[in-house]
mmCIF file of C-alpha atoms in Angstrom:
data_model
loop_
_atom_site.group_PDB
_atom_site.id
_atom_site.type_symbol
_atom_site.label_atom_id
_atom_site.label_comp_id
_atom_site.label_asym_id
_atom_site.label_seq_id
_atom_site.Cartn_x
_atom_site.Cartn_y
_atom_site.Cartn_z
ATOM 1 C CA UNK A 1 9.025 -17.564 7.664
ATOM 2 C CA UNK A 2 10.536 -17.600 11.522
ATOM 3 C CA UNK A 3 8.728 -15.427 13.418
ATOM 4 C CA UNK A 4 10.060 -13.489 16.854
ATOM 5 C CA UNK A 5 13.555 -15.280 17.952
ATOM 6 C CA UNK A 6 15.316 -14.474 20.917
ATOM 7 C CA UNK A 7 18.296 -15.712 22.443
ATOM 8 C CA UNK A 8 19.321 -16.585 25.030
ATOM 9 C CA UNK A 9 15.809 -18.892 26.128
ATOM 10 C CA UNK A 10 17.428 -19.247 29.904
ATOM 11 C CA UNK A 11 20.153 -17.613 31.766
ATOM 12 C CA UNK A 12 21.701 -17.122 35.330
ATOM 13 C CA UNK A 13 23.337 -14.176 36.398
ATOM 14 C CA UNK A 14 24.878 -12.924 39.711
ATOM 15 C CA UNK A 15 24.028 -9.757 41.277
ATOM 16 C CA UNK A 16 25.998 -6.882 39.935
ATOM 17 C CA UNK A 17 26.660 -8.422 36.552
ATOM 18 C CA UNK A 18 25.740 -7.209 32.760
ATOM 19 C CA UNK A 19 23.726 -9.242 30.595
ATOM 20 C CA UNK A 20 22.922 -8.814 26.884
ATOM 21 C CA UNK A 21 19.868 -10.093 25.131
ATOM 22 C CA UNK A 22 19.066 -10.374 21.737
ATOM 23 C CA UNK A 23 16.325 -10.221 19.172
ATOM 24 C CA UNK A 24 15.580 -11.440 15.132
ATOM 25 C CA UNK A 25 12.158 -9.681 14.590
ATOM 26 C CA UNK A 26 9.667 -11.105 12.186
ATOM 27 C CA UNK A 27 10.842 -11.031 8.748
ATOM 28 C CA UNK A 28 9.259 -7.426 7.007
ATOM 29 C CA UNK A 29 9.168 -6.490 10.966
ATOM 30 C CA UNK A 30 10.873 -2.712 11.329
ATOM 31 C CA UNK A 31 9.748 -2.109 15.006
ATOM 32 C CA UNK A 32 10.943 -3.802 18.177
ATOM 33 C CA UNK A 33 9.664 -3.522 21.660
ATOM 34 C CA UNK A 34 11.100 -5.170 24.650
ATOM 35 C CA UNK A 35 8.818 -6.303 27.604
ATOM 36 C CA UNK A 36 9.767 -7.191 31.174
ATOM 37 C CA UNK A 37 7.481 -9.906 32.618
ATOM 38 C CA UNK A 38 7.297 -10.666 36.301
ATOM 39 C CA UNK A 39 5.742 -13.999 37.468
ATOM 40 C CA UNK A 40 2.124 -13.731 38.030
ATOM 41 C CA UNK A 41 2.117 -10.215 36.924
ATOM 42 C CA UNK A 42 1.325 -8.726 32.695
ATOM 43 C CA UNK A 43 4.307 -7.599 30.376
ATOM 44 C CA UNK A 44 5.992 -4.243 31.467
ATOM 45 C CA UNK A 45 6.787 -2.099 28.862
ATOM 46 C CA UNK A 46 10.667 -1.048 28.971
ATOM 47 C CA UNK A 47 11.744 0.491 25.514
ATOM 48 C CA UNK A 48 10.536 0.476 21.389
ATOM 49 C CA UNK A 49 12.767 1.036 18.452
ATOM 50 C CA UNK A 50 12.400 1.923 15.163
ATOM 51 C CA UNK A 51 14.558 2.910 12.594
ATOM 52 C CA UNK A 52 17.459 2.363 15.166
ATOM 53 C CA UNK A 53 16.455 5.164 17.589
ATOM 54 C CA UNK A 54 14.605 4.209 20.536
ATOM 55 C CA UNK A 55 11.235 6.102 19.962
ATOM 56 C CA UNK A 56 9.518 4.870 23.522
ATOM 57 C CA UNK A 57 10.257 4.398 27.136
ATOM 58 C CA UNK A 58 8.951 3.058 29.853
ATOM 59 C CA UNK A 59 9.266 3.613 33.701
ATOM 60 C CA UNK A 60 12.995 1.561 33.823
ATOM 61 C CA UNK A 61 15.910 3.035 34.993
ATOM 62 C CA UNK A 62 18.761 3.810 32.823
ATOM 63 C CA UNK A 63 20.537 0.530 33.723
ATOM 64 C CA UNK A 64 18.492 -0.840 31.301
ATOM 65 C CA UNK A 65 19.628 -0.195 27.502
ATOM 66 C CA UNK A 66 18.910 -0.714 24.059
ATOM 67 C CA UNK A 67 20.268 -0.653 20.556
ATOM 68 C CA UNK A 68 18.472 -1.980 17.098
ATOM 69 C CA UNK A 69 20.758 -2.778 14.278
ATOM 70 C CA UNK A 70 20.027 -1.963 10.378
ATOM 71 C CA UNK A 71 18.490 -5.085 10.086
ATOM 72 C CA UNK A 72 16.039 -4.219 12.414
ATOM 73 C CA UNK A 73 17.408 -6.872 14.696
ATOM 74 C CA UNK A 74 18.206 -5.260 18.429
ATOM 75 C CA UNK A 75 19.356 -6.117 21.765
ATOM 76 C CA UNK A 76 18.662 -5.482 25.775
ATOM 77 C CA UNK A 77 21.354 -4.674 28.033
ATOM 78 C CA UNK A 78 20.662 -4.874 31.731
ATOM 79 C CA UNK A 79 23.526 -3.803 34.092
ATOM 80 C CA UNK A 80 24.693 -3.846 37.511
ATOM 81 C CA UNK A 81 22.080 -6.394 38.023
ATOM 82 C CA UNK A 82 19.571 -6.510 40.799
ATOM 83 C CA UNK A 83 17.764 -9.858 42.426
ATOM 84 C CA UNK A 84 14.350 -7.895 41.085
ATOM 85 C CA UNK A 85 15.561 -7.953 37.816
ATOM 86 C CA UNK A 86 14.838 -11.518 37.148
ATOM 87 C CA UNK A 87 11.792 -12.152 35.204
ATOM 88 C CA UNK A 88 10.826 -13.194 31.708
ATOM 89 C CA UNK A 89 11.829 -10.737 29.126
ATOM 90 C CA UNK A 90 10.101 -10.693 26.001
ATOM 91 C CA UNK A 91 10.884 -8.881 22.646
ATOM 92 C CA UNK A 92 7.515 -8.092 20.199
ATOM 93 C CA UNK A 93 8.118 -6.752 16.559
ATOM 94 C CA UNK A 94 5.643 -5.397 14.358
ATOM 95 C CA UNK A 95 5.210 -3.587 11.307
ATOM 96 C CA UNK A 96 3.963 0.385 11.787
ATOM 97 C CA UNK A 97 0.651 -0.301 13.286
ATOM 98 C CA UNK A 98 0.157 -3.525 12.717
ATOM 99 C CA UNK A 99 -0.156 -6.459 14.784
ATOM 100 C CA UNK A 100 2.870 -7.331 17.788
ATOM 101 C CA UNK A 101 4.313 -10.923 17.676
ATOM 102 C CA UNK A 102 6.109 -11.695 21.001
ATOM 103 C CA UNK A 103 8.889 -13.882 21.011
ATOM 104 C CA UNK A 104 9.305 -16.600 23.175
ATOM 105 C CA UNK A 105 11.148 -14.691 25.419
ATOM 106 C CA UNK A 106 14.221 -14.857 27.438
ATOM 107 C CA UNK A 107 14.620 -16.484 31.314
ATOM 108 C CA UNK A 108 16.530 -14.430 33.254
ATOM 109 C CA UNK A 109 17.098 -15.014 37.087
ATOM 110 C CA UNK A 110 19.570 -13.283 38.739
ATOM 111 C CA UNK A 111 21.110 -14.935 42.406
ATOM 112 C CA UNK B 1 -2.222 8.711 35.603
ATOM 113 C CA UNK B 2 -3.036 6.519 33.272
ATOM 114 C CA UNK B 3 -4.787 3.078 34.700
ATOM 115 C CA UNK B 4 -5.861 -0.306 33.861
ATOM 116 C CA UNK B 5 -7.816 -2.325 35.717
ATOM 117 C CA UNK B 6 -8.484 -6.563 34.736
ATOM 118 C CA UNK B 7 -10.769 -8.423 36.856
ATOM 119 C CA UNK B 8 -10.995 -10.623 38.224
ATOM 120 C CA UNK B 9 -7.428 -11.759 38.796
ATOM 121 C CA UNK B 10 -8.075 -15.725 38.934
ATOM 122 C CA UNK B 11 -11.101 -17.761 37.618
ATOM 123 C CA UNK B 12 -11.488 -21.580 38.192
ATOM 124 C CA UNK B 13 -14.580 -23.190 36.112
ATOM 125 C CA UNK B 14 -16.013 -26.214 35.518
ATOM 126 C CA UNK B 15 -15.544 -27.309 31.871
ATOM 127 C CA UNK B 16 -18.595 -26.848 29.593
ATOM 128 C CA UNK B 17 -19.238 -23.301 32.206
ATOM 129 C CA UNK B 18 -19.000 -19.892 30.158
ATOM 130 C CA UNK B 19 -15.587 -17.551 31.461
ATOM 131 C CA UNK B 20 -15.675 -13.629 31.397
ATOM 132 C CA UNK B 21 -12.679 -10.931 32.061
ATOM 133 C CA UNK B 22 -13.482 -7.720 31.798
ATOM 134 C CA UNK B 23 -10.421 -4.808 31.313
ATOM 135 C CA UNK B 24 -11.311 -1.037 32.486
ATOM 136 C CA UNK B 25 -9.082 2.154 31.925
ATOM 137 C CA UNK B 26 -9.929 5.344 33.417
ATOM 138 C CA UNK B 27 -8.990 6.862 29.797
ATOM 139 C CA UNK B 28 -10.705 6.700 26.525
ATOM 140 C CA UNK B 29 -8.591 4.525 24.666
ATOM 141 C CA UNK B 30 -7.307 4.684 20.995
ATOM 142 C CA UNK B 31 -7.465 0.628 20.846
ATOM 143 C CA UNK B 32 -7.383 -2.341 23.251
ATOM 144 C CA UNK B 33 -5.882 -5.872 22.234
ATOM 145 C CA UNK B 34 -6.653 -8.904 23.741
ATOM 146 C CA UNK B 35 -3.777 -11.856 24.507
ATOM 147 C CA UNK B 36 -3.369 -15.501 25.726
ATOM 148 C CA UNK B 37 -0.856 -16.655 27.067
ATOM 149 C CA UNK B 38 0.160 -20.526 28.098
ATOM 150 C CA UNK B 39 1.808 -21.720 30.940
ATOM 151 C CA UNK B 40 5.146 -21.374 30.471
ATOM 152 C CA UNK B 41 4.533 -19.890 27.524
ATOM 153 C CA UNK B 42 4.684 -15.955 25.742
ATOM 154 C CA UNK B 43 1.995 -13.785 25.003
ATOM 155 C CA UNK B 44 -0.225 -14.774 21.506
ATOM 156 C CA UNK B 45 -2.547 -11.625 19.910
ATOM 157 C CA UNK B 46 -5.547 -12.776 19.821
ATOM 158 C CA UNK B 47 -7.612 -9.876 18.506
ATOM 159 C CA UNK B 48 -7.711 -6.004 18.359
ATOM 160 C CA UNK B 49 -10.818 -4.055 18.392
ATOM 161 C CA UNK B 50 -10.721 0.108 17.332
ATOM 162 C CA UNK B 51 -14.437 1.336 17.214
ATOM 163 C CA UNK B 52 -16.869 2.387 20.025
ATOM 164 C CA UNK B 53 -19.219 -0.547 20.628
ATOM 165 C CA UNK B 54 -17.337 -2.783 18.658
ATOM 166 C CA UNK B 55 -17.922 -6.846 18.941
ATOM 167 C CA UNK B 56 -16.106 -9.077 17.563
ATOM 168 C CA UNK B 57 -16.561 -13.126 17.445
ATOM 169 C CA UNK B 58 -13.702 -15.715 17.109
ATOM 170 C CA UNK B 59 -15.592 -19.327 17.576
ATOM 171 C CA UNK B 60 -16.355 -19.464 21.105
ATOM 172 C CA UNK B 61 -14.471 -16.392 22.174
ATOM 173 C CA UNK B 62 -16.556 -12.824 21.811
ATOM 174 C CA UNK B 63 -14.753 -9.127 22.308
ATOM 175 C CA UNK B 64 -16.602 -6.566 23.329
ATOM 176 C CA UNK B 65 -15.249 -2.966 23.267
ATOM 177 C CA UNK B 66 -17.337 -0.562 25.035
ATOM 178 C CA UNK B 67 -19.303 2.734 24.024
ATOM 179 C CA UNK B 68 -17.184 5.217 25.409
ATOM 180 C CA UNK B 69 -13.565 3.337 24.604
ATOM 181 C CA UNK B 70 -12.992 2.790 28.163
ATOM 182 C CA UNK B 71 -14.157 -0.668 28.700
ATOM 183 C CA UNK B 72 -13.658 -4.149 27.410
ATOM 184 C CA UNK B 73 -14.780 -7.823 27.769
ATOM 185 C CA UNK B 74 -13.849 -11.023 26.538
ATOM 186 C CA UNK B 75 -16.440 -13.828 26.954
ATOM 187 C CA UNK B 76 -15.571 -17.791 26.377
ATOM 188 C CA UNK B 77 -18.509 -19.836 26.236
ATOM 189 C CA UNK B 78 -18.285 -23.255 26.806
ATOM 190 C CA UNK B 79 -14.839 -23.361 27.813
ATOM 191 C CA UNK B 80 -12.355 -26.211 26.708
ATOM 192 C CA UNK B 81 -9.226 -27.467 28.730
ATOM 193 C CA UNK B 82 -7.434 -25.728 25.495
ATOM 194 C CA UNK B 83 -8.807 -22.522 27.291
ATOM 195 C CA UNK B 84 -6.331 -22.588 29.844
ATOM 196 C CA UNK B 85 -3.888 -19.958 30.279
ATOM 197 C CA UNK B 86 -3.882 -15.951 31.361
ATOM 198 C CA UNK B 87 -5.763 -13.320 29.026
ATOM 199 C CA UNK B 88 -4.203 -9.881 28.643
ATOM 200 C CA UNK B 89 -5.853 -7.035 27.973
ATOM 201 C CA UNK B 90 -3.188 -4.418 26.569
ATOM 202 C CA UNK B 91 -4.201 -0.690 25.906
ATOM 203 C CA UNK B 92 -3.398 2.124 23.555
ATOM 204 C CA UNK B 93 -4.287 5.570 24.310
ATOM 205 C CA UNK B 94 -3.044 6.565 20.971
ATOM 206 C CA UNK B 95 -2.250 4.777 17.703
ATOM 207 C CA UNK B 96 1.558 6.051 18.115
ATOM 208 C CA UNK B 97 1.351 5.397 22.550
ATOM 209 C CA UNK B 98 3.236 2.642 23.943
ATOM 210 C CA UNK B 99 1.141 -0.879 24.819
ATOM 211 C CA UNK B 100 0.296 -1.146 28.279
ATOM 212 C CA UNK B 101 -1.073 -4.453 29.932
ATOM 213 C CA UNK B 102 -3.460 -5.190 31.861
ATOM 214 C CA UNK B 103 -2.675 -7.835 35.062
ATOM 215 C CA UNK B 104 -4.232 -10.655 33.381
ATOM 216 C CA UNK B 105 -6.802 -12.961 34.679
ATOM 217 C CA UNK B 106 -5.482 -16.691 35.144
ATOM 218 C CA UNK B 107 -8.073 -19.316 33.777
ATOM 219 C CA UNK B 108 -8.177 -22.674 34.870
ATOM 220 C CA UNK B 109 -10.536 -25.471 34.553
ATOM 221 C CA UNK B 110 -11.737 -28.214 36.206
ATOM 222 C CA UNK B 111 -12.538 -31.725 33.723
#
């Protein structure tokens, strides 16, 4: 059973550009959340899913977007990139109110 | 607004020496969750806890949650070099409310 997977683990961007990230919830997962993490600092929340609407949002602007596919599977899109936006981003499914399983998160750093 | 506070931020101990972070919110919470995570590595749930006063024990590592849902503590005794890494304390204020974490405090240990 794979848990969390997230691609890609490590990326560099330039200033100004788009980037898409993507997320395979645990199997019999139905809810996604995406995390920004900062180094040195705890997991930001940015956005949840569930039954492809996002249901949650956190304090990020709208160049940050979302979309979950039927198979629960979803993505981040970042654009017009920003030197701040570089930081660990993690996706976490769950089942309702159960227990969140981070991935193993996606590198981004942005020059 | 709603606030977390974990303290302390960093905590450097002699193996064998007991460790304690402690997670405040100026809210009574729904539930808090506690996490590890490794260097270089992604956040791990360690343990949720739901009722006032509520302690829970996982070998060497004890959860407290406090009486009036606005507190928490997690207490190592002993601690290992396996201990290393930052603990998160992450808040609900409701069952359906986004997760918020705390900063983390930073364990390391000396041999």
């Amino acid at each position: 059973d794979a848990g969390v997977t997230q691609s890609p683990t490590h990326l560099i961007k330039t200033r100004g550009q788009q980037v898409t990230l993507r997320c395979s919830p645990k199997s019999g997962h139905d809810t996604v959340s995406w995390y920004q993490q900062a180094l040195g600092q705890g997991p930001q929340f940015i956005f949840q899913y569930y039954e492809e609407e996002e249901r949650q949002r956190g304090n990020f602007p709208d160049r940050f977007s979302g979309h979950q596919f039927p198979n629960y599977s979803s993505e981040l899109n970042v654009n017009a990139l920003l030197l701040g936006d570089s930081a660990l981003y993690l996706c976490a499914s769950s089942a309702t109110g159960n227990t969140i399983y981070f991935g193993e998160g996606s590198w981004l750093t942005v020059v | 607004g709603q606030q977390v506070m974990q303290i302390p931020q960093y905590q450097h101990v002699q193996e064998g020496e007991d460790f304690t972070t402690y997670c405040n919110s100026s809210t009574t919470l729904s539930n808090i969750q506690w996490y590890k995570q490794r260097p270089g590595g992604h956040p791990v749930f360690l343990i949720q806890l739901v009722k006032s006063g509520e302690v829970k024990k996982q070998k060497r590592l004890t959860f407290q949650f406090g009486e009036a849902k606005k507190n928490s503590s997690l207490h190592i005794t002993a601690t290992q070099t396996t201990d290393v890494g930052t603990y998160f304390c992450a808040l609900q204020y409701s069952s359906a409310s986004k997760i918020i974490f705390g900063s983390g405090t930073r364990l390391s240990i000396r041999p």
